[in-house]
Structures are given as C-alpha cells and as structure tokens.
Short mmCIF file of C-alpha atoms (C1' of nucleotides) in Angstrom, two decimals:
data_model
loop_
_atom_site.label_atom_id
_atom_site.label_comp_id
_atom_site.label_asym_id
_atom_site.label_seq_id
_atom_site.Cartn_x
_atom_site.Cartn_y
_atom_site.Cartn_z
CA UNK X 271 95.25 126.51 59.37
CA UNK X 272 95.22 122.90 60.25
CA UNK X 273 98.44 121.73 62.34
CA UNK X 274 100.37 119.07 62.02
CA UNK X 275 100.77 116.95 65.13
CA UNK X 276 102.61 113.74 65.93
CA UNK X 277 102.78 111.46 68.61
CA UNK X 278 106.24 109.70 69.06
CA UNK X 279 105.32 105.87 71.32
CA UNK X 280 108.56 104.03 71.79
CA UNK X 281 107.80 100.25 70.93
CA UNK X 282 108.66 97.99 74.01
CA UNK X 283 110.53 100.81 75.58
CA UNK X 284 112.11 98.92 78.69
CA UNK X 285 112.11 95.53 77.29
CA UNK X 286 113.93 97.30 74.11
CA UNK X 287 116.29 98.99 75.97
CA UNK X 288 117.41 95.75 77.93
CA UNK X 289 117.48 93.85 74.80
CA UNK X 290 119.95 96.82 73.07
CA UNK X 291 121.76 96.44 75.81
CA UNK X 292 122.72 93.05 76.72
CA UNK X 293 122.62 91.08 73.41
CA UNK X 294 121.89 88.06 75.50
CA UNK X 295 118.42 89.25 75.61
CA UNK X 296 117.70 89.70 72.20
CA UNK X 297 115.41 87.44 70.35
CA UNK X 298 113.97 86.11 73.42
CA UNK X 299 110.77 87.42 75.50
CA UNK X 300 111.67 89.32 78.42
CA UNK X 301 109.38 91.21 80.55
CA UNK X 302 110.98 94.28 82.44
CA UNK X 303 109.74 94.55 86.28
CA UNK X 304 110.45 96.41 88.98
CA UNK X 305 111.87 93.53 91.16
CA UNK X 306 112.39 89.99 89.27
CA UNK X 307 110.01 88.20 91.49
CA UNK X 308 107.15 86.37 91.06
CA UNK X 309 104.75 88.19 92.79
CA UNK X 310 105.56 91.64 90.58
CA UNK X 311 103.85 92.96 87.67
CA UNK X 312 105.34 93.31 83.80
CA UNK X 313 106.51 96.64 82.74
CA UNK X 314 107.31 96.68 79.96
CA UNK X 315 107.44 92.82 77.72
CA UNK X 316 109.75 92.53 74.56
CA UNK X 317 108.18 91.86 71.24
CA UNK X 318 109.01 87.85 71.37
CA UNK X 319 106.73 88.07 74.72
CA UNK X 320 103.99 89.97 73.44
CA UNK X 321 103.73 87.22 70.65
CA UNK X 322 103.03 84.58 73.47
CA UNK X 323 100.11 87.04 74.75
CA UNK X 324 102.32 88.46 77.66
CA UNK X 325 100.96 92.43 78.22
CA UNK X 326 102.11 95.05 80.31
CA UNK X 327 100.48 95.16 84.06
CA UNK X 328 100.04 91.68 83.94
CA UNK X 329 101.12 89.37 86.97
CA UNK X 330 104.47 88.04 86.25
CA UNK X 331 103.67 84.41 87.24
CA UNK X 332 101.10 84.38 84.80
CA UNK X 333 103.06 86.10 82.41
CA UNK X 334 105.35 82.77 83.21
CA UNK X 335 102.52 80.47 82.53
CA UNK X 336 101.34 81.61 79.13
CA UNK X 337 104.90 82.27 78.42
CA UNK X 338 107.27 79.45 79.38
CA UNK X 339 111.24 80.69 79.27
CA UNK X 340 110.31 84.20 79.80
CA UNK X 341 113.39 85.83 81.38
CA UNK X 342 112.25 88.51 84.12
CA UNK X 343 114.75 91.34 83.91
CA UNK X 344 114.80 93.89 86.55
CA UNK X 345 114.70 97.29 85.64
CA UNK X 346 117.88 100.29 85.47
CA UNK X 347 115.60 103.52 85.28
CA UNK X 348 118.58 105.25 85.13
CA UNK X 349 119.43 103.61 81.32
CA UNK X 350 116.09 104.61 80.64
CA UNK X 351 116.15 108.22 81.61
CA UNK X 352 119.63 108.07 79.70
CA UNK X 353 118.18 107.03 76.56
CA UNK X 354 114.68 109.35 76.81
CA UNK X 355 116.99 112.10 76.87
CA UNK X 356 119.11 111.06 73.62
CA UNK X 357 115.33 110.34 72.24
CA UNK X 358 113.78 113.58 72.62
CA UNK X 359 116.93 115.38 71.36
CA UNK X 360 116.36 113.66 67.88
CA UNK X 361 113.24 114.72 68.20
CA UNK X 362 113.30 118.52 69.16
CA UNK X 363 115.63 118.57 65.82
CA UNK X 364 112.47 118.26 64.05
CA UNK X 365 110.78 120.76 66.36
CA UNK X 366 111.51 122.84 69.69
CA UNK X 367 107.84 122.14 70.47
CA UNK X 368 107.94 118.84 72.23
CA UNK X 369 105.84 117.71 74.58
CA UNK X 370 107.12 114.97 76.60
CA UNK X 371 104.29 112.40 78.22
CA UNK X 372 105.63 109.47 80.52
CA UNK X 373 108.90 108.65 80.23
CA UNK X 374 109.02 106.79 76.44
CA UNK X 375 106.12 108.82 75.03
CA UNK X 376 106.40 112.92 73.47
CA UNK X 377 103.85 114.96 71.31
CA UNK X 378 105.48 117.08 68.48
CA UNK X 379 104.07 119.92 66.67
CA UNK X 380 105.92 119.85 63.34
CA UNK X 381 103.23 122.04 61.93
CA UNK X 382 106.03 124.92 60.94
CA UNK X 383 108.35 122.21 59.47
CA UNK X 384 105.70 120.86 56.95
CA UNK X 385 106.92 123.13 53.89
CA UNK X 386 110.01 121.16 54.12
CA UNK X 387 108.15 118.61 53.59
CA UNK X 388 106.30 116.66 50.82
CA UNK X 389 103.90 114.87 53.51
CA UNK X 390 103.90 114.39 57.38
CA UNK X 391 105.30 110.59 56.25
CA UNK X 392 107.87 111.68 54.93
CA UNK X 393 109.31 113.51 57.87
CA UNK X 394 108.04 110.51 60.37
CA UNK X 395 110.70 108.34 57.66
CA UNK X 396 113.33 111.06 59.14
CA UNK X 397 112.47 110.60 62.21
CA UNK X 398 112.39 106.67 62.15
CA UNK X 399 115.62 106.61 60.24
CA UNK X 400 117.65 108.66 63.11
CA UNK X 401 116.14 107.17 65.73
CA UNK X 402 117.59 103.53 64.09
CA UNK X 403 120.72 105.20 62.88
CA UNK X 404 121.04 106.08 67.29
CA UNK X 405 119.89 102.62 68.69
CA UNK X 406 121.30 100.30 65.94
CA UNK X 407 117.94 99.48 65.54
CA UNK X 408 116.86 97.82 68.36
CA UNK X 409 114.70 100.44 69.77
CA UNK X 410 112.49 101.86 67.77
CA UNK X 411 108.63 103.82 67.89
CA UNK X 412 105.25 104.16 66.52
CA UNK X 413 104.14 107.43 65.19
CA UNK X 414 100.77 109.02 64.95
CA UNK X 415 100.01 112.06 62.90
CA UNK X 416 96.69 113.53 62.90
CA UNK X 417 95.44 117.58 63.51
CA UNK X 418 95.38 117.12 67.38
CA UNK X 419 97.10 115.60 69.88
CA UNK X 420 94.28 113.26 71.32
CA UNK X 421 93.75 111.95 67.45
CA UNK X 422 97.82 111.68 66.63
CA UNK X 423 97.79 109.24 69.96
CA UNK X 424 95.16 107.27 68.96
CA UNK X 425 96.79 107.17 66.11
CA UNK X 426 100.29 105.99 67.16
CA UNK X 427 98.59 102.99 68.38
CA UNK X 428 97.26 101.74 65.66
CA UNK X 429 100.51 100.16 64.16
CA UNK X 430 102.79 98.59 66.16
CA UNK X 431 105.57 98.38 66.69
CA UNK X 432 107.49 100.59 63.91
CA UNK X 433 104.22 101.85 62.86
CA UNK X 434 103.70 105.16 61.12
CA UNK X 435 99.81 105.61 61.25
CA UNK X 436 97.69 108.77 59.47
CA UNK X 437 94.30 110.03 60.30
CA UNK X 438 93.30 112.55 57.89
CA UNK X 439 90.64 114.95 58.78
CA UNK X 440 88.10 113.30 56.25
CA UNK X 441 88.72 109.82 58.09
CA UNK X 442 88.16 111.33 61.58
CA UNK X 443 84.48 110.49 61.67
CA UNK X 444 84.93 106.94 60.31
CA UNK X 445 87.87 105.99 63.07
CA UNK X 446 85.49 107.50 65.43
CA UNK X 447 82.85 104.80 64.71
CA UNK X 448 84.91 102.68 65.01
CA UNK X 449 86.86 102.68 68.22
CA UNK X 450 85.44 102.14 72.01
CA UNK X 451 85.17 105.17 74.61
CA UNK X 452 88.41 104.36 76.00
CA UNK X 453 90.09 104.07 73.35
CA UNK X 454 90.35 107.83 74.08
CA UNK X 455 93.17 109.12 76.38
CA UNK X 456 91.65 110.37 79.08
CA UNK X 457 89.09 107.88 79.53
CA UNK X 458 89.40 105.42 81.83
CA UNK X 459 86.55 102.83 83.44
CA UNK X 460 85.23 104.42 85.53
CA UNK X 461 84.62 107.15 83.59
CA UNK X 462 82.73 104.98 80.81
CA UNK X 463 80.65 103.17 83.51
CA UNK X 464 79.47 106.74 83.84
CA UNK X 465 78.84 107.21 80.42
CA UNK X 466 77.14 104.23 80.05
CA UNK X 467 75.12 105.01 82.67
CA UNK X 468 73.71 108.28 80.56
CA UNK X 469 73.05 105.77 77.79
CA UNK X 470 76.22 107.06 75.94
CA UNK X 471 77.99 103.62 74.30
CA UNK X 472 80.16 104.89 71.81
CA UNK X 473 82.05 107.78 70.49
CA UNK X 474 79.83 109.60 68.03
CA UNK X 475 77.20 109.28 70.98
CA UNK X 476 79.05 111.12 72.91
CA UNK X 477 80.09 113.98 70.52
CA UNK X 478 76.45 114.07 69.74
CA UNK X 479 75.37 114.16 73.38
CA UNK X 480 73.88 117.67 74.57
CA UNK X 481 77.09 119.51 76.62
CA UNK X 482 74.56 120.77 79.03
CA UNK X 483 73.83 116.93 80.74
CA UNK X 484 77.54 116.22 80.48
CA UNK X 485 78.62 119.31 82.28
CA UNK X 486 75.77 118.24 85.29
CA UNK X 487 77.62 114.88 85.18
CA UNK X 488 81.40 115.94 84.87
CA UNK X 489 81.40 119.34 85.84
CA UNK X 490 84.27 121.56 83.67
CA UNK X 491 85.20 118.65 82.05
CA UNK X 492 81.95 117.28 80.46
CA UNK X 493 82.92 120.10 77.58
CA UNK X 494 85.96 118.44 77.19
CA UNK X 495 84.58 115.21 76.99
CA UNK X 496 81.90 116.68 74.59
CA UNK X 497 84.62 117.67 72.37
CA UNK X 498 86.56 114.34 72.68
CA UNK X 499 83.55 112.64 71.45
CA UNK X 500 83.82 114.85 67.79
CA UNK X 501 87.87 114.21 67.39
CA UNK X 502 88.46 117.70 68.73
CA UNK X 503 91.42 118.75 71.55
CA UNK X 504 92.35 122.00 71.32
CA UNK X 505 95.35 121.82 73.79
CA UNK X 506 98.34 123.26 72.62
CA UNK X 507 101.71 120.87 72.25
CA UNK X 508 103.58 122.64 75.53
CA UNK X 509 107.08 122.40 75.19
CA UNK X 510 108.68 121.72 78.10
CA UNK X 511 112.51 119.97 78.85
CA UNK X 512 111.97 116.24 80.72
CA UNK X 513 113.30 117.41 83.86
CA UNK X 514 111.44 119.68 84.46
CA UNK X 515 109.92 120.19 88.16
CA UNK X 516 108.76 117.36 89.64
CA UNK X 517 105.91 118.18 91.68
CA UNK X 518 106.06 115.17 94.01
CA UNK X 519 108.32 112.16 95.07
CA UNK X 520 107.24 109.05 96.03
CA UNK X 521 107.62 105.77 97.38
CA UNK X 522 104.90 102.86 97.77
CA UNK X 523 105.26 99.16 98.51
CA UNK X 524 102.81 96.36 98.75
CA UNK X 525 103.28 94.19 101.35
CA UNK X 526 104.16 90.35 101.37
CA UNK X 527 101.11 88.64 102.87
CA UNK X 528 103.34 88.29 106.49
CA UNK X 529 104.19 91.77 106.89
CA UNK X 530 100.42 92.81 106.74
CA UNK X 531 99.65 94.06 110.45
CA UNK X 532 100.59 97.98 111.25
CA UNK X 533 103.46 96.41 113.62
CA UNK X 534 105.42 94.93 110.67
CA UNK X 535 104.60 97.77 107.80
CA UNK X 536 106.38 100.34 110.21
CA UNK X 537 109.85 99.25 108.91
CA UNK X 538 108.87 99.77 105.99
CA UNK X 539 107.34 102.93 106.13
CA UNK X 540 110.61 104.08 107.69
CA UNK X 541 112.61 102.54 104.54
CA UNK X 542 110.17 104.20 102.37
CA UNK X 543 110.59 107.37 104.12
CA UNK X 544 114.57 107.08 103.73
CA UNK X 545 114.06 106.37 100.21
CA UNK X 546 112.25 109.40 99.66
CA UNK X 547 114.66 111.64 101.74
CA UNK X 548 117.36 110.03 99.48
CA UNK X 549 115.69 111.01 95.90
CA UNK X 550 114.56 114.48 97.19
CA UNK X 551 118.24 115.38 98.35
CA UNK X 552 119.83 114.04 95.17
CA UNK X 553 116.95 116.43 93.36
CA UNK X 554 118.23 118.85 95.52
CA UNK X 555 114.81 119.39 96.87
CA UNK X 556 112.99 119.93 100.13
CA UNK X 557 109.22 119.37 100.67
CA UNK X 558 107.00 121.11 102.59
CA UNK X 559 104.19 118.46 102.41
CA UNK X 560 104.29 115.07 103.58
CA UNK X 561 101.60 112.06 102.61
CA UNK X 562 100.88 108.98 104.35
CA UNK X 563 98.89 106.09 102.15
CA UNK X 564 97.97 102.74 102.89
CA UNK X 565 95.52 100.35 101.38
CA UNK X 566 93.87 97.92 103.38
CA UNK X 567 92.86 94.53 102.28
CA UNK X 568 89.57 95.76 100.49
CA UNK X 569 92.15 97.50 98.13
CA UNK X 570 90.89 100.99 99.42
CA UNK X 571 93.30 103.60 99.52
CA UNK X 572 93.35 106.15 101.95
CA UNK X 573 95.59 109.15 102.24
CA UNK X 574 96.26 111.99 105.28
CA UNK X 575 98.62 115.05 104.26
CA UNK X 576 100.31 116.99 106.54
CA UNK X 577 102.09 120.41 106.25
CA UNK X 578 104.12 120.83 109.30
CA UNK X 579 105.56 124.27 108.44
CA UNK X 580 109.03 123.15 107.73
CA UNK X 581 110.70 121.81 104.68
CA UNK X 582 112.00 118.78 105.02
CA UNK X 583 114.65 116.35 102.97
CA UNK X 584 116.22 113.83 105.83
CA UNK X 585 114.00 110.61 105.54
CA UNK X 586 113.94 110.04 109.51
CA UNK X 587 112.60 113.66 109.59
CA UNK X 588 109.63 112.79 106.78
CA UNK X 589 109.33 109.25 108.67
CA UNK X 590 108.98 111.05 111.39
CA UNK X 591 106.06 113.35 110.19
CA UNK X 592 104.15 109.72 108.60
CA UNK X 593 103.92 108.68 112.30
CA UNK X 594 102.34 111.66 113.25
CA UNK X 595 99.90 111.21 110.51
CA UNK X 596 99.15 107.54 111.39
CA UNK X 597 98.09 108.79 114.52
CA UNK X 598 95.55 110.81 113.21
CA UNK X 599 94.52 108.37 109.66
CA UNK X 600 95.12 104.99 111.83
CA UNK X 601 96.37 101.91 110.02
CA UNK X 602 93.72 99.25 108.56
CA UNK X 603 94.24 96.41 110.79
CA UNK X 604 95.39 94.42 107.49
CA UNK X 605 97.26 96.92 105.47
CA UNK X 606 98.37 95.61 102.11
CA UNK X 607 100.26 98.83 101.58
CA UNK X 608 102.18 101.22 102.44
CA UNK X 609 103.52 105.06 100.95
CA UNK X 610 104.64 108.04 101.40
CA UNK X 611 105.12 110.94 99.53
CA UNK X 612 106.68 114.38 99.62
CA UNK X 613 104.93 117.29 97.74
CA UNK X 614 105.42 121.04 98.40
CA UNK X 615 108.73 121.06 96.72
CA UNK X 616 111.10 123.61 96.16
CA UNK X 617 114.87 124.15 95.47
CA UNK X 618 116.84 123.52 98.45
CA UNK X 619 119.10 126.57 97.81
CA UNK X 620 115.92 128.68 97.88
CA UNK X 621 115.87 128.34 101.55
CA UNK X 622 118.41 130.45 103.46
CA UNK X 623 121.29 127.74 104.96
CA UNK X 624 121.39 126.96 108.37
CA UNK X 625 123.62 128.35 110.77
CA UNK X 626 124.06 126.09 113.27
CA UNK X 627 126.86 123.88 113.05
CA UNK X 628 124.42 120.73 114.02
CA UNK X 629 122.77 121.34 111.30
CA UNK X 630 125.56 121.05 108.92
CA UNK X 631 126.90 118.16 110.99
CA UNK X 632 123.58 116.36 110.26
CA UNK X 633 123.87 117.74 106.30
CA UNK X 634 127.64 116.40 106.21
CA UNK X 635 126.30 112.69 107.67
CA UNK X 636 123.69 112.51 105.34
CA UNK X 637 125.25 113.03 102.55
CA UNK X 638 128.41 109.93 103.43
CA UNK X 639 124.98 107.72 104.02
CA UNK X 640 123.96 108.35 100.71
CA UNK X 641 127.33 107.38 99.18
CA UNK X 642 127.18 104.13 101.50
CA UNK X 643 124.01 103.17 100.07
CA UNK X 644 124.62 104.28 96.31
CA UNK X 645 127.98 102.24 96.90
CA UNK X 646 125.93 99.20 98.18
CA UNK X 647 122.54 99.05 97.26
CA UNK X 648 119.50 101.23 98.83
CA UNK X 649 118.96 100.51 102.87
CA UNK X 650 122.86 99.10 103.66
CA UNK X 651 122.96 101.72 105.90
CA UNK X 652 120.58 103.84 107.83
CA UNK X 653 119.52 105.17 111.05
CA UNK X 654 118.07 102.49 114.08
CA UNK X 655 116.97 105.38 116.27
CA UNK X 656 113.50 106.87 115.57
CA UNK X 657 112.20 104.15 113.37
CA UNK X 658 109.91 102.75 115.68
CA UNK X 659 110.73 99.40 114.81
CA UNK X 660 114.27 98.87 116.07
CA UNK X 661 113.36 95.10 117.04
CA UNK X 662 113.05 94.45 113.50
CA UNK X 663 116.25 96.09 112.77
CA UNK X 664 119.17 93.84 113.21
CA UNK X 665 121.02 94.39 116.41
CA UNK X 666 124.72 94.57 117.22
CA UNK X 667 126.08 91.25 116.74
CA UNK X 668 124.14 90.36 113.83
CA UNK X 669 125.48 92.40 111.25
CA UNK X 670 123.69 91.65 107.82
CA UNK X 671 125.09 92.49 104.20
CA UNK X 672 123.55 94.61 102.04
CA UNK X 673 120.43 93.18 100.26
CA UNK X 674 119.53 90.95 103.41
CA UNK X 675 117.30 93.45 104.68
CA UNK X 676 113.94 93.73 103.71
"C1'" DT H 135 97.12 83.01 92.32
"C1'" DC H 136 93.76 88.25 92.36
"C1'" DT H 137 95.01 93.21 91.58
"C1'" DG H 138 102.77 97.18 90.92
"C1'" DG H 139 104.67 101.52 91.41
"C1'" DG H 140 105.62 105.96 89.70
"C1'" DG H 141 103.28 110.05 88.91
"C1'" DT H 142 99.62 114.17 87.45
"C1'" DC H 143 95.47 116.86 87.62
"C1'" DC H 144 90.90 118.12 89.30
"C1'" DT H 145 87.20 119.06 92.68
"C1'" DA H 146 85.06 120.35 96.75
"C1'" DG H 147 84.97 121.83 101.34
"C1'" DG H 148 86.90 124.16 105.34
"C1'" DA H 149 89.89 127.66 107.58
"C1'" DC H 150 91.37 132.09 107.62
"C1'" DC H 151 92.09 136.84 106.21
"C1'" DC H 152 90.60 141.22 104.37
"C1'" DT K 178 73.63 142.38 116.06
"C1'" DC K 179 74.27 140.37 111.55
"C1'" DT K 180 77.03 138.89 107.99
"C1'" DG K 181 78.84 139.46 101.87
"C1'" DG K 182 82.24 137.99 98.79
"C1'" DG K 183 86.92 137.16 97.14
"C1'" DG K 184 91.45 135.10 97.57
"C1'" DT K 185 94.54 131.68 99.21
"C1'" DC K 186 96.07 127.70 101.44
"C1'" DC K 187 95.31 123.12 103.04
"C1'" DT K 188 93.27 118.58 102.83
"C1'" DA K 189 90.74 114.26 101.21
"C1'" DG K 190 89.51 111.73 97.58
"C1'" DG K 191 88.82 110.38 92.80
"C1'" DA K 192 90.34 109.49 88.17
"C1'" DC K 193 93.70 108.80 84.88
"C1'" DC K 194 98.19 107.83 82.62
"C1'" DC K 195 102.42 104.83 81.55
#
DNA sequence: TCTGGGGTCCTAGGACCC
DNA sequence: TCTGGGGTCCTAGGACCC
C-alpha cells in the first residue's frame, strides 16, 4: 500500500515569529540575523522582504540595498525552540510518527489516519486551521503530500507561503521533467557538477542512468541517487522527540577583517570555547572530543580533533585542549575564522562524581559564572588566566560593562 | 562589498587488538 | 619467518541541510 506522507515547512519561520511577537514588526520587511550588523547574513526575511527580492543567506547590506527600510532584527532562538515545540505537538495529534528536520521543518506519516479522511487535503485544512487557531495567524506553513518523503518536500515548496501542494503518483514523472537536479534534497553543487560531469543534466537522466557508473562515482550512495532520479526514497518517517541527543555543540565566528592574525583570533577562540562549555553544562553534557576549525583567507576550512581521554564541560578546560590542537594544525597566517566544537557527548550523570572537594569547588564556581553571564549577557564574566591572551583582556582598572567586550 | 553559523552524515585510512 | 581478516576507535575531510 501506498503511504501517505507530508512535509510540514513553516513560512518565514524567524521573521514570522518576530513579527507575532512584536506587532511593531508586522507588515513591514524584516530580516532575522544572528547579530543586527551589517556585515551578517539574513536568516530568515518576512514576507514584505521577500517581495523586495530579499532571500535567506544573503548579505544583509545588500539585503539593505535592494530593500530600503528593512529592519534587521536579531534573533531569540529560545522563542523559536518555544514555538517548534508547541508546532510539532499540533502536529503529532495528527500522527505519533513525526519526523522533525531543522528546527521549523517535520515529515509526517499520516498514512494510518487517511480513513478518517476524505483526501490528504482535507486533513492538511486541519492541520492549517490549528496551527492559525495557535499563532493567531501570523505564523503559518506550507505542506507537501506526496508517497515519499523526498517527493512531499519537493512538494511543500512549491506553494508558498500557506501552500498546500499534491503530487500524485501519476504526476511524479511529469514534476520530474520538470525540476533541476537540485531541486532534490540531498543534492547540493557540488554534487551536480559531478553529475554533469557524467553527462547527467536532469532528473529523468539520472533515474535512467545505469546504477553500476553511479555507484563507481558515489560509492553506497550512487543507488540512492539512482533512485532519487525515479521519485523513489524509501526511508521510513523516524519518529523521534526534538530534543533528542545532540551529537555535537558548537561555536564558530568569522572574524572582522582586524582581528585576522592567530595573535588576535586567540581571544576568541577562548570566548568560543567558554561558550561551548556554557551550552554543554546547561545540556548537562560532557564531551569527550574536542575540534579546532579555522578557515583561512582562501575560504578553506581545516579541522584537527582531539580525544584527550577525559570528558570535559568547563570552557577553559576545552580552550585549553584547542591550543593543544593549534599546535599540531597551526593557524593560517590570515585566519578568517575561528571554531570549536565538542563531540563525544554523553550525560554528565553517567560519569561517576568527583570526590575531591576541588572539584566540586570548581563545579560550584562554574555554575555562579553561568548565572553572571545569563544575568548579563554571554562573556560579562569569565576567567583571565589560561586564555593566552590576557593583554587583550581588560586589566584591573579598566573595568568594562557587559557587551563592551568583543 | 564577496561568501554566517548551527548542525548531520558519510568515507577512507590508520592504529590497535584478537 | 611470515602474515589473514574482523572489529572498533580515532581522525581528516567532504558534502549537505536550514
């Protein structure tokens, strides 16, 4: 039996969320981004902003240009993770099989719900109409409903916003034709300047293309792509809750042009590594993997892991370890950025506690920094020793308020 | 005025153990 | 005196997604 699949896209999801909240907003273009400066990227740009040709990933200050009066809105991931939640919960109504992908995106197998049903529209109306009934109808989503999950996402784009978009299985072949390569999730550039390469141009070429030259090419997953080619994705919709295990945490930064020598992106790396510290112990994880990356000014990135036997969660501790792999990696002579990530995680309370008292001297310090810096903003308060850069840090005497370091 | 920041998954090779 | 094959862990790098 054929299933049922949908694909759930939230229409402007940050840009709607601001807009829902702060009724100043609303009706204008906004672009979401992570800090409201020029030199950042858009996020996420409200509808009024699309309309002026503003698109995600694009450079804010052209964003500004094609777009005069855009208001750049920095963004509150914590109203967003607030309002995925109540999002997905409307949606596992309709089905326990949910699939969340990103943050403003799920897949939905409603196959088992369809004899409630007259026709998969119908239930996307239900879905529509809660999700309106939730946000007063200034967030809403896209839906795609097609047999699979790489068709219903496909699909989900082809209306926006407050689309509801059908492929049937006797219009699979046509909407094949007529899309590019990637088009398909899962197919990025690089991988069509590949295809392109083996003469492949379109999708029917490469459904029709023999498995055994794409497997050469792609190894395990030129069958995959084979099958992407026809329509086909057999993956199953996995049901899993949003929280669930993180597998790494991360933070990157590109540089402003006059912190680009290794000297000046050490303070950095030792916020970054604080930053990290911070989110794993709030997670109430420890890592047992560390990762150094930089780019240097060609834009390539490279990246040295370490795995230093311990688990850690205290950012001078992780900073610590990126030091010891910049010995070993080195540091372009221009880097244009720095990051570090943690990986290797597990539970904290799966490790037995310490018992020295030092220890739980250090845990009890940690934890008041944290409060200090949820209480005034990330880096008001930190540690000078170890960070390799105390020059850089302000000295006794000249005291700085939160926010003035960068 | 180039090109953000958060992630995930996959592959391939080397080390090490049995 | 030569040396197979499997399993697991670690690491570097690539590709992709939102």
């Amino acid at each position: 039996m054929s299933r049922t699949i949908l694909h759930v896209d939230m229409d402007s999801y940050f840009a709607s969320v601001e807009q829902q909240a702060n009724p100043k907003l609303r009706d204008r273009p906004i672009v979401v981004t992570g800090k409201p400066t020029i030199k950042s990227v858009v996020a996420a740009a409200s509808k009024e902003a699309k309309e002026c040709g503003v698109e995600s990933a694009m450079a804010t200050w052209k964003a500004r240009n094609i777009c005069p009066g855009l208001t750049l809105v920095p963004g509150n991931p914590d109203r967003y993770e607030w309002i995925t939640n109540n999002f997905f919960d409307i949606l596992r109504a309709y089905s326990p099989r949910l699939e969340p992908f990103g943050v403003d995106e799920a897949f939905l197998d409603v196959t088992a719900k369809m004899e409630e049903f007259q026709s998969p529209l119908e239930l996307v109306e239900g879905i529509k109409k809660r999700v309106e009934e939730e946000f007063g109808g200034w967030i809403t989503c896209s839906v795609g409903i097609a047999r699979n999950k790489l068709l219903a996402k496909l699909a989900s784009d082809m209306e926006k916003p407050d689309g509801s978009t059908r492929i049937r299985d006797e219009e699979i072949s046509e909407v094949l034709e007529e899309i590019s390569l990637t088009e398909l999730c899962g197919i990025g550039s690089r991988t069509e300047r590949r295809l392109n390469r083996m003469d492949i141009n379109s999708v029917p070429e490469l459904g029709n293309f023999p498995e055994k030259e794409l497997r050469k090419e792609f190894g395990v997953n030129g069958a995959r792509l084979k099958l992407m080619g026809q329509g086909k994705d057999p993956s199953p919709v996995l049901p899993a809750s949003y929280e669930e295990e993180v597998k790494s945490v991360g933070n990157s930064l590109t540089l402003p042009d006059y912190k680009r020598t290794p000297r000046k992106a050490l303070p950095v790396l030792f916020k970054l590594s604080q930053k990290v510290g911070y989110r794993l112990r709030k997670k109430g994880l420890i890592a047992g993997t560390v990762k150094l990356v930089v780019r240097d000014k060609e834009f390539n990135i490279k990246g040295k892991q370490l795995t230093p036997g311990r688990f850690v969660d205290d950012g001078n501790l992780i900073y610590s370890i990126a030091l010891k792999i910049k010995e070993k990696l080195g540091f372009p002579p221009t880097p244009t950025m720095v990051g570090v990530r943690a990986s290797k995680l597990r539970a904290k309370d799966s490790l037995p506690q310490p018992l020295l008292s030092d220890r739980r001297k250090r845990k009890k310090l940690l934890r008041v920094m944290d409060e200090v810096n949820e209480e005034y903003g990330d880096g008001s308060l930190y540690f000078a020793a170890q960070s390799g850069a105390e020059d850089l840090l302000p000295s006794v005497g000249e005291f700085k308020r939160p926010g003035d370091l960068e």
